[in-house]
Short mmCIF file of C-alpha atoms in Angstrom, two decimals:
data_model
loop_
_atom_site.label_atom_id
_atom_site.label_comp_id
_atom_site.label_asym_id
_atom_site.label_seq_id
_atom_site.Cartn_x
_atom_site.Cartn_y
_atom_site.Cartn_z
CA MET A 1 0.02 -0.13 -0.01
CA LYS A 2 2.73 2.55 1.18
CA LYS A 3 4.66 1.64 -2.38
CA LYS A 4 1.30 2.41 -4.47
CA LYS A 5 0.97 5.71 -2.35
CA THR A 6 4.42 6.50 -3.64
CA LEU A 7 3.67 5.56 -7.01
CA LEU A 8 0.60 7.86 -7.38
CA GLY A 9 2.77 10.77 -5.82
CA ILE A 10 5.10 10.39 -8.36
CA PHE A 11 2.73 10.75 -11.16
CA LEU A 12 0.07 13.09 -9.58
CA ILE A 13 2.29 15.91 -7.85
CA PRO A 14 4.07 17.04 -10.80
CA ILE A 15 1.24 17.17 -13.13
CA LEU A 16 -0.63 19.04 -10.51
CA ILE A 17 2.23 21.02 -10.26
CA ILE A 18 2.28 21.95 -14.17
CA ILE A 19 -1.82 22.35 -14.09
CA LEU A 20 -1.25 25.35 -11.56
CA ILE A 21 1.43 26.69 -13.43
CA GLN A 22 -0.18 26.54 -16.54
CA GLY A 23 -3.60 28.07 -14.76
CA THR A 24 -1.49 30.95 -12.88
CA LEU A 25 0.34 32.24 -15.94
CA PRO A 26 -2.57 34.00 -17.91
CA PHE A 27 -3.73 34.83 -14.74
CA LEU A 28 -1.14 37.15 -13.73
CA THR A 29 -0.68 37.59 -17.78
CA LEU A 30 -4.36 39.44 -17.07
CA VAL A 31 -3.36 40.82 -14.06
CA PHE A 32 0.06 42.88 -15.41
CA SER A 33 -1.64 43.65 -18.46
CA GLY A 34 -4.07 46.16 -16.92
CA ILE A 35 -7.00 44.69 -18.41
CA LYS A 36 -9.20 45.20 -14.98
CA SER A 37 -8.12 48.62 -14.73
CA ASN A 38 -9.18 49.37 -18.49
CA LEU A 39 -12.44 47.68 -17.97
CA GLU A 40 -12.80 50.06 -14.93
CA GLU A 41 -11.81 53.08 -16.98
CA ASN A 42 -14.08 51.95 -20.04
CA THR A 43 -17.12 51.72 -17.07
CA ILE A 44 -16.48 55.10 -15.80
CA GLN A 45 -16.51 56.70 -19.17
CA MET A 46 -19.39 55.03 -20.23
CA ASP A 47 -21.05 56.69 -16.95
CA ALA A 48 -19.19 60.17 -17.80
CA HIS A 49 -20.97 59.90 -21.41
CA MET A 50 -24.15 59.98 -19.72
CA VAL A 51 -23.92 62.07 -17.20
CA GLU A 52 -22.34 64.69 -19.90
CA LYS A 53 -25.07 63.98 -22.43
CA ASN A 54 -27.66 65.06 -19.71
CA GLN A 55 -25.81 67.98 -18.48
CA VAL A 56 -25.51 69.19 -22.65
CA ILE A 57 -29.37 68.98 -22.63
CA LEU A 58 -29.91 70.64 -19.49
CA GLU A 59 -27.77 73.50 -19.93
CA ASN A 60 -28.85 73.98 -23.63
CA ASP A 61 -32.27 74.17 -22.39
CA MET A 62 -31.52 76.55 -19.47
CA ILE A 63 -29.51 79.40 -21.95
CA GLU A 64 -31.26 78.62 -25.20
CA LYS A 65 -35.20 78.17 -23.90
CA TRP A 66 -35.61 79.13 -19.94
CA ARG A 67 -34.00 82.36 -20.61
CA SER A 68 -35.31 83.31 -24.02
CA ILE A 69 -38.17 85.41 -22.21
CA TYR A 70 -35.71 88.14 -22.14
CA GLU A 71 -36.40 88.57 -26.12
CA GLU A 72 -39.79 90.26 -25.28
CA LYS A 73 -37.60 93.37 -23.44
CA ASP A 74 -37.54 95.14 -26.49
CA ASP A 75 -41.71 95.11 -26.74
CA LEU A 76 -41.70 95.70 -23.31
CA ALA A 77 -39.73 99.12 -23.20
CA SER A 78 -41.85 100.05 -26.46
CA GLU A 79 -45.41 99.85 -24.09
CA LEU A 80 -43.72 101.45 -21.33
CA GLN A 81 -42.29 104.45 -23.80
CA GLY A 82 -46.11 104.69 -24.84
CA ILE A 83 -47.37 104.89 -21.23
CA LEU A 84 -44.88 107.68 -20.53
CA ASP A 85 -45.34 109.66 -23.62
CA GLU A 86 -49.09 109.24 -23.36
CA ASN A 87 -49.16 110.91 -19.79
CA GLU A 88 -46.36 112.94 -20.24
CA ILE A 89 -44.08 111.68 -17.46
CA ASP A 90 -40.65 110.48 -17.20
CA ILE A 91 -39.68 106.81 -15.70
CA GLN A 92 -39.38 108.14 -12.38
CA GLN A 93 -42.70 109.26 -12.08
CA PHE A 94 -43.96 105.82 -13.43
CA LEU A 95 -42.06 103.88 -10.60
CA ALA A 96 -44.39 106.22 -8.26
CA SER A 97 -47.57 105.68 -9.75
CA LYS A 98 -48.84 102.21 -8.86
CA GLU A 99 -51.97 103.64 -11.27
CA LEU A 100 -49.95 103.67 -14.43
CA GLN A 101 -47.86 100.70 -13.07
CA GLN A 102 -51.30 98.63 -13.04
CA LYS A 103 -52.18 100.13 -16.40
CA TYR A 104 -48.80 98.98 -18.11
CA LEU A 105 -49.27 95.62 -16.46
CA GLU A 106 -52.56 95.11 -17.75
CA GLN A 107 -50.97 95.95 -21.63
CA VAL A 108 -47.72 93.60 -21.68
CA PHE A 109 -49.85 90.74 -19.80
CA PRO A 110 -51.15 89.20 -22.94
CA THR A 111 -47.65 89.30 -24.63
CA ILE A 112 -45.93 87.05 -21.50
CA VAL A 113 -48.77 84.95 -21.60
CA GLU A 114 -48.25 84.23 -25.28
CA GLU A 115 -44.34 83.60 -24.47
CA LEU A 116 -45.28 81.24 -21.63
CA GLN A 117 -47.50 79.28 -23.81
CA TYR A 118 -44.97 78.52 -26.67
CA ASN A 119 -42.20 77.68 -23.86
CA THR A 120 -41.15 74.81 -22.17
CA THR A 121 -41.09 76.65 -18.75
CA SER A 122 -43.40 76.34 -15.80
CA GLY A 123 -44.03 79.95 -15.21
CA ALA A 124 -43.54 83.45 -16.20
CA PHE A 125 -43.25 86.49 -14.08
CA LEU A 126 -42.80 90.57 -13.79
CA ILE A 127 -42.21 92.73 -11.30
CA LEU A 128 -41.76 96.43 -11.14
CA ALA A 129 -39.73 98.59 -9.20
CA ASN A 130 -40.76 101.28 -7.05
CA ASP A 131 -39.65 104.04 -4.85
CA SER A 132 -39.53 101.53 -1.76
CA SER A 133 -36.43 100.86 0.45
CA VAL A 134 -35.11 97.64 -0.27
CA ASP A 135 -33.91 97.39 3.18
CA GLU A 136 -37.76 97.20 4.14
CA GLU A 137 -40.70 95.16 3.81
CA GLY A 138 -42.36 96.62 0.44
CA SER A 139 -45.20 95.53 -2.13
CA TYR A 140 -44.41 94.86 -5.84
CA GLN A 141 -47.12 95.32 -8.35
CA GLY A 142 -46.94 92.69 -11.01
CA PHE A 143 -47.99 89.50 -12.31
CA PHE A 144 -46.75 85.27 -12.12
CA VAL A 145 -48.70 83.33 -13.81
CA ARG A 146 -47.83 79.40 -13.88
CA ASP A 147 -48.22 76.59 -16.37
CA SER A 148 -49.46 73.42 -14.75
CA ASP A 149 -48.16 71.71 -18.24
CA PRO A 150 -45.69 73.10 -20.11
CA GLN A 151 -45.43 70.55 -22.35
CA ALA A 152 -49.48 71.10 -23.66
CA ARG A 153 -49.91 74.20 -25.59
CA THR A 154 -53.80 75.34 -25.31
CA ALA A 155 -56.07 78.31 -26.71
CA SER A 156 -58.10 78.25 -23.77
CA ASN A 157 -55.39 79.07 -21.28
CA THR A 158 -56.89 76.16 -19.37
CA ASP A 159 -53.56 75.16 -17.96
CA LEU A 160 -52.50 78.93 -16.21
CA LEU A 161 -52.76 79.99 -13.04
CA LEU A 162 -52.09 83.40 -11.87
CA GLU A 163 -50.50 83.44 -8.80
CA ARG A 164 -49.90 87.05 -8.47
CA GLY A 165 -51.84 90.21 -9.76
CA ASN A 166 -54.69 92.15 -10.29
CA LYS A 167 -57.68 89.58 -11.09
CA ARG A 168 -58.38 91.75 -14.06
CA LEU A 169 -55.27 90.07 -15.87
CA ALA A 170 -57.01 86.64 -15.07
CA HIS A 171 -60.43 87.73 -15.78
CA ASN A 172 -59.32 89.37 -19.44
CA LEU A 173 -57.55 86.31 -20.71
CA SER A 174 -59.98 83.48 -18.77
CA ILE A 175 -57.00 82.67 -16.37
CA SER A 176 -58.01 80.82 -13.30
CA LEU A 177 -56.74 82.03 -9.87
CA ASP A 178 -54.32 79.83 -8.26
CA THR A 179 -55.34 79.06 -4.01
CA ILE A 180 -52.45 81.10 -2.80
CA TRP A 181 -53.55 84.00 -5.25
CA THR A 182 -52.91 87.46 -4.19
CA THR A 183 -52.52 90.88 -5.68
CA LYS A 184 -49.11 91.98 -5.13
CA PHE A 185 -45.74 91.04 -4.35
CA GLU A 186 -44.73 90.91 -0.49
CA MET A 187 -41.04 91.44 -0.16
CA GLN A 188 -39.50 91.13 3.19
CA GLY A 189 -36.41 93.51 2.37
CA GLN A 190 -32.95 92.03 0.60
CA GLY A 191 -31.29 89.29 2.84
CA LYS A 192 -34.14 88.68 5.08
CA ARG A 193 -35.71 85.82 3.11
CA ALA A 194 -34.16 83.04 0.74
CA ALA A 195 -37.63 83.06 -1.28
CA ASP A 196 -37.02 86.61 -2.01
CA ASP A 197 -33.81 86.43 -3.81
CA PHE A 198 -35.11 85.91 -7.54
CA PHE A 199 -35.84 89.65 -7.26
CA TYR A 200 -33.68 91.09 -5.16
CA GLN A 201 -30.35 89.44 -6.50
CA PRO A 202 -30.86 90.77 -10.06
CA TYR A 203 -32.59 93.96 -9.05
CA LEU A 204 -29.66 95.24 -7.09
CA ALA A 205 -26.91 94.07 -9.32
CA ALA A 206 -28.65 96.14 -11.67
CA LEU A 207 -28.66 99.18 -9.48
CA GLU A 208 -25.14 98.90 -8.81
CA HIS A 209 -24.06 98.02 -12.71
CA LYS A 210 -26.45 99.90 -14.79
CA ASN A 211 -24.05 100.25 -17.65
CA SER A 212 -23.93 96.48 -17.80
CA ASN A 213 -25.61 94.25 -20.45
CA MET A 214 -28.78 93.07 -18.42
CA LEU A 215 -28.47 89.87 -20.01
CA ASP A 216 -24.81 89.66 -17.93
CA LEU A 217 -26.89 89.85 -14.95
CA GLY A 218 -29.43 87.08 -15.20
CA TYR A 219 -29.69 85.31 -11.81
CA TRP A 220 -30.56 81.61 -11.50
CA SER A 221 -32.31 81.06 -7.98
CA LYS A 222 -32.01 78.14 -5.51
CA PRO A 223 -35.20 75.90 -5.17
CA PHE A 224 -37.66 77.88 -3.59
CA VAL A 225 -41.30 78.44 -2.81
CA LEU A 226 -43.22 81.59 -3.38
CA ALA A 227 -42.96 83.74 -0.19
CA ASP A 228 -42.32 80.26 1.60
CA ASN A 229 -45.67 79.78 1.86
CA LYS A 230 -46.52 76.70 3.69
CA THR A 231 -49.70 75.72 1.94
CA ASP A 232 -47.77 75.83 -1.54
CA MET A 233 -46.20 72.91 -2.59
CA HIS A 234 -44.73 73.87 -5.65
CA GLU A 235 -41.00 74.20 -5.43
CA MET A 236 -39.15 75.65 -8.46
CA ILE A 237 -35.76 77.69 -9.49
CA THR A 238 -36.11 80.79 -11.61
CA TYR A 239 -34.05 82.81 -14.10
CA SER A 240 -34.78 86.71 -13.41
CA VAL A 241 -33.32 89.52 -15.56
CA PRO A 242 -33.74 93.06 -14.67
CA LEU A 243 -35.23 95.77 -17.39
CA LYS A 244 -33.49 98.69 -17.99
CA TYR A 245 -35.17 101.90 -19.96
CA ASP A 246 -33.58 105.16 -20.02
CA GLY A 247 -30.59 104.24 -17.75
CA GLU A 248 -33.20 103.42 -14.85
CA ILE A 249 -34.01 99.80 -13.56
CA TYR A 250 -38.09 99.53 -13.85
CA GLY A 251 -38.55 95.58 -13.13
CA ILE A 252 -37.37 92.21 -13.38
CA LEU A 253 -39.13 89.85 -15.70
CA GLY A 254 -38.22 86.37 -15.70
CA SER A 255 -39.63 82.46 -16.00
CA GLU A 256 -39.37 79.42 -13.75
CA VAL A 257 -39.08 75.85 -13.88
CA SER A 258 -40.64 73.31 -11.28
CA VAL A 259 -38.51 71.13 -9.73
CA SER A 260 -40.72 67.97 -10.70
CA TYR A 261 -39.94 68.97 -14.22
CA LEU A 262 -36.37 69.19 -13.81
CA GLU A 263 -36.53 65.50 -12.71
CA ASN A 264 -36.89 64.71 -16.57
CA TYR A 265 -33.67 65.46 -17.27
CA PHE A 266 -32.15 63.25 -14.51
CA SER A 267 -32.21 59.72 -16.50
CA VAL A 268 -31.47 57.20 -13.59
CA LYS A 269 -31.60 54.17 -15.84
CA ASP A 270 -29.37 55.18 -18.19
CA LEU A 271 -26.37 54.88 -15.45
CA ASP A 272 -27.73 51.76 -14.07
CA SER A 273 -30.83 49.66 -15.84
CA SER A 274 -32.08 48.48 -11.93
CA GLN A 275 -32.29 52.33 -11.20
CA ASN A 276 -29.70 51.82 -8.10
CA ALA A 277 -28.06 55.29 -9.32
CA GLY A 278 -29.02 58.83 -8.83
CA TYR A 279 -28.54 62.28 -10.29
CA ALA A 280 -28.45 65.88 -8.38
CA LEU A 281 -28.10 69.28 -9.57
CA MET A 282 -25.44 71.16 -7.27
CA ILE A 283 -23.55 73.87 -6.59
CA ASN A 284 -19.64 74.13 -6.15
CA LYS A 285 -18.98 75.72 -2.86
CA GLY A 286 -15.13 75.39 -3.25
CA ASP A 287 -12.89 73.30 -1.62
CA ASP A 288 -14.64 69.89 -2.64
CA GLN A 289 -17.98 71.33 -0.92
CA TYR A 290 -21.07 71.11 -3.15
CA GLU A 291 -24.38 71.96 -1.93
CA MET A 292 -27.21 69.69 -2.96
CA LEU A 293 -30.27 71.85 -4.56
CA THR A 294 -32.45 69.16 -6.13
CA GLY A 295 -31.96 65.66 -7.51
CA LYS A 296 -33.70 62.06 -8.49
CA GLY A 297 -32.60 58.39 -7.51
CA ALA A 298 -31.98 55.76 -4.81
CA LEU A 299 -28.28 57.40 -4.48
CA TYR A 300 -29.13 60.86 -4.54
CA ASP A 301 -31.71 59.92 -1.33
CA ALA A 302 -28.64 58.55 0.47
CA VAL A 303 -26.38 61.28 -0.26
CA ALA A 304 -29.09 64.22 0.86
CA ARG A 305 -29.28 62.27 4.33
CA THR A 306 -25.84 62.69 4.81
CA ASP A 307 -25.78 66.52 5.17
CA GLU A 308 -26.90 69.60 3.21
CA GLU A 309 -23.40 70.00 1.91
CA VAL A 310 -21.37 67.00 0.27
CA THR A 311 -18.37 66.34 0.44
CA PHE A 312 -16.06 64.70 -2.13
CA THR A 313 -12.44 63.08 -2.77
CA GLU A 314 -11.19 62.68 -6.08
CA LYS A 315 -10.63 59.20 -7.47
CA SER A 316 -9.92 59.96 -10.96
CA SER A 317 -9.22 63.43 -12.43
CA LYS A 318 -9.42 62.04 -15.85
CA ASN A 319 -12.86 61.26 -15.83
CA ALA A 320 -14.00 63.90 -12.99
CA LEU A 321 -14.80 60.88 -10.57
CA TYR A 322 -14.96 61.10 -7.06
CA GLN A 323 -16.42 59.51 -4.25
CA VAL A 324 -18.80 60.60 -1.63
CA LYS A 325 -17.38 61.05 1.62
CA GLY A 326 -19.50 59.39 4.27
CA ALA A 327 -22.10 58.34 2.21
CA GLN A 328 -23.06 54.44 1.50
CA ILE A 329 -25.50 52.29 0.12
CA GLY A 330 -25.57 49.08 2.18
CA LYS A 331 -22.22 48.68 2.74
CA GLN A 332 -20.83 49.66 -0.62
CA SER A 333 -19.25 53.22 -1.59
CA ILE A 334 -21.00 55.88 -3.89
CA PHE A 335 -19.20 57.50 -6.31
CA ALA A 336 -19.95 60.62 -7.93
CA ILE A 337 -19.18 62.02 -11.56
CA ILE A 338 -19.44 65.85 -11.84
CA LYS A 339 -20.19 67.84 -14.71
CA PRO A 340 -20.16 71.73 -14.97
CA LEU A 341 -22.92 74.11 -15.97
CA ASP A 342 -22.16 76.68 -18.02
CA ILE A 343 -25.29 78.78 -17.28
CA TYR A 344 -23.63 82.34 -16.01
CA SER A 345 -21.51 84.94 -17.87
CA ASN A 346 -17.93 85.68 -16.59
CA ASN A 347 -17.42 87.67 -13.68
CA VAL A 348 -20.96 87.88 -12.90
CA PRO A 349 -21.92 89.87 -9.41
CA TYR A 350 -23.50 86.91 -7.59
CA THR A 351 -21.94 83.93 -5.49
CA ASP A 352 -23.06 80.40 -6.03
CA THR A 353 -22.36 80.58 -9.53
CA GLU A 354 -20.78 77.43 -10.15
CA TRP A 355 -23.48 75.02 -10.89
CA VAL A 356 -22.78 71.50 -11.93
CA LEU A 357 -24.64 68.23 -12.81
CA CYS A 358 -23.90 65.01 -10.76
CA GLY A 359 -24.59 61.58 -11.40
CA PHE A 360 -24.13 58.95 -8.49
CA VAL A 361 -23.14 55.22 -8.93
CA THR A 362 -21.98 52.36 -6.80
CA GLU A 363 -18.65 50.94 -5.77
CA LYS A 364 -19.66 47.71 -7.57
CA SER A 365 -21.12 49.72 -10.55
CA VAL A 366 -17.54 50.99 -11.23
CA TYR A 367 -15.29 48.37 -9.97
CA GLY A 368 -17.76 45.21 -10.44
CA LEU A 369 -17.04 44.25 -13.85
CA GLY A 370 -13.09 44.31 -13.37
CA ASP A 371 -13.56 42.17 -10.08
CA LEU A 372 -16.03 39.85 -11.67
CA VAL A 373 -13.63 38.66 -14.29
CA TYR A 374 -10.64 38.07 -12.13
CA ALA A 375 -13.11 36.04 -9.79
CA ARG A 376 -13.99 34.04 -12.83
CA ILE A 377 -10.95 33.34 -13.77
CA LEU A 378 -9.62 32.53 -10.22
CA GLU A 379 -12.58 29.76 -10.07
CA ALA A 380 -11.87 27.95 -13.61
CA ILE A 381 -8.35 27.74 -12.39
CA ILE A 382 -8.99 26.16 -9.10
CA SER A 383 -11.93 24.17 -10.97
CA SER A 384 -9.50 22.87 -13.64
CA ALA A 385 -6.63 22.02 -10.84
CA ILE A 386 -9.75 19.83 -9.09
CA LEU A 387 -11.11 18.15 -12.09
CA ALA A 388 -7.66 17.47 -13.76
CA ALA A 389 -6.24 15.88 -10.14
CA GLY A 390 -9.30 13.72 -9.83
CA CYS A 391 -8.48 12.65 -13.52
CA VAL A 392 -4.82 12.40 -13.15
CA TYR A 393 -5.58 10.32 -9.79
CA ILE A 394 -7.90 7.55 -11.53
CA MET A 395 -5.95 7.33 -14.80
CA THR A 396 -2.72 6.71 -12.77
CA ARG A 397 -4.13 4.32 -10.76
CA TYR A 398 -5.25 2.66 -14.12
CA VAL A 399 -2.12 2.47 -15.55
CA THR A 400 0.45 1.66 -12.06
CA LYS A 401 -2.20 -1.30 -11.81
CA PRO A 402 -0.46 -3.78 -13.80
CA VAL A 403 3.07 -2.61 -12.14
CA TYR A 404 1.13 -3.45 -8.73
CA ARG A 405 0.70 -6.88 -9.97
CA LEU A 406 3.98 -7.72 -11.14
#
């Protein structure tokens, strides 16, 4: 029996060593060839391409469509000039007259409503300046009309709601009044309520830079609810741009886009077919700190739970890949691909102008394919070795059987 085992060992051990070497060499070749890193790089590039595609679409709509309302400035200025000439007054007297301001609003309201109906924004507004102090509470004449279905175009205005403005405006165009409707804009004063920034920020910037192109002073607001009304569930971002006539700032014109409509630009399924991903609209605060504005997806929810500001650690400068600090989904880390939105002119007098679109993916999504390849090759090597050992053992016993008998 002892001789039998010795003979088996003489045949079996060298063959097993040869099999292991033959399996290990391709594996080591795979490791040092960089195939795993290439697979990971390709995965990151594919995710980066998807995020960039959505970033380009969103950026183009923000610049080309959502701020196109400013093209009405000439018609608005023409109507204003008619009011001034008819009443033989100057712009300063107009800003001090509530009656003339209301007459002006009735004349320009149909123009803005028509623009709204043929755009993809969720609403439009016009707020006229007056002689009130911007440091104190004040009432401002104007209107704010909202489109409940931006994708549909109806001649009857049944999809529109008036949020602010004289009820005659709504009556003239058969527009319903919203439940939160009031006649005027009630502002708290500059810096006192974030929901008023969509008016104060561009207005004050225009007063300080009257010689600038007003389009360059356009302001994108963070998500807010009009007047911080607790009963209003409509959260939005707005684009506001100052209006200038004869060297004086006479109002703020703008459009709004609902946060729910923004979610159409966050195609989570494109990043992960099982939707274990996410998108976020954020502001770069510097030092790898980002403020979350809004987003969509399971990973966005996981990141949003960590803090209002998110910290990133750079993993790949080539593809703008970052790891989210302190955020996990199960036991997996969350990674982010960040693409900037070029929506502001250079040297604008605002802070928080570096908006970005961020796509969130899991650690498994980034590194899982390379790890899977390694695991499968190791499984193949081990399985082959075990199978070969069994075959060699059986064949060795068969070959050595005559020797044992002899």
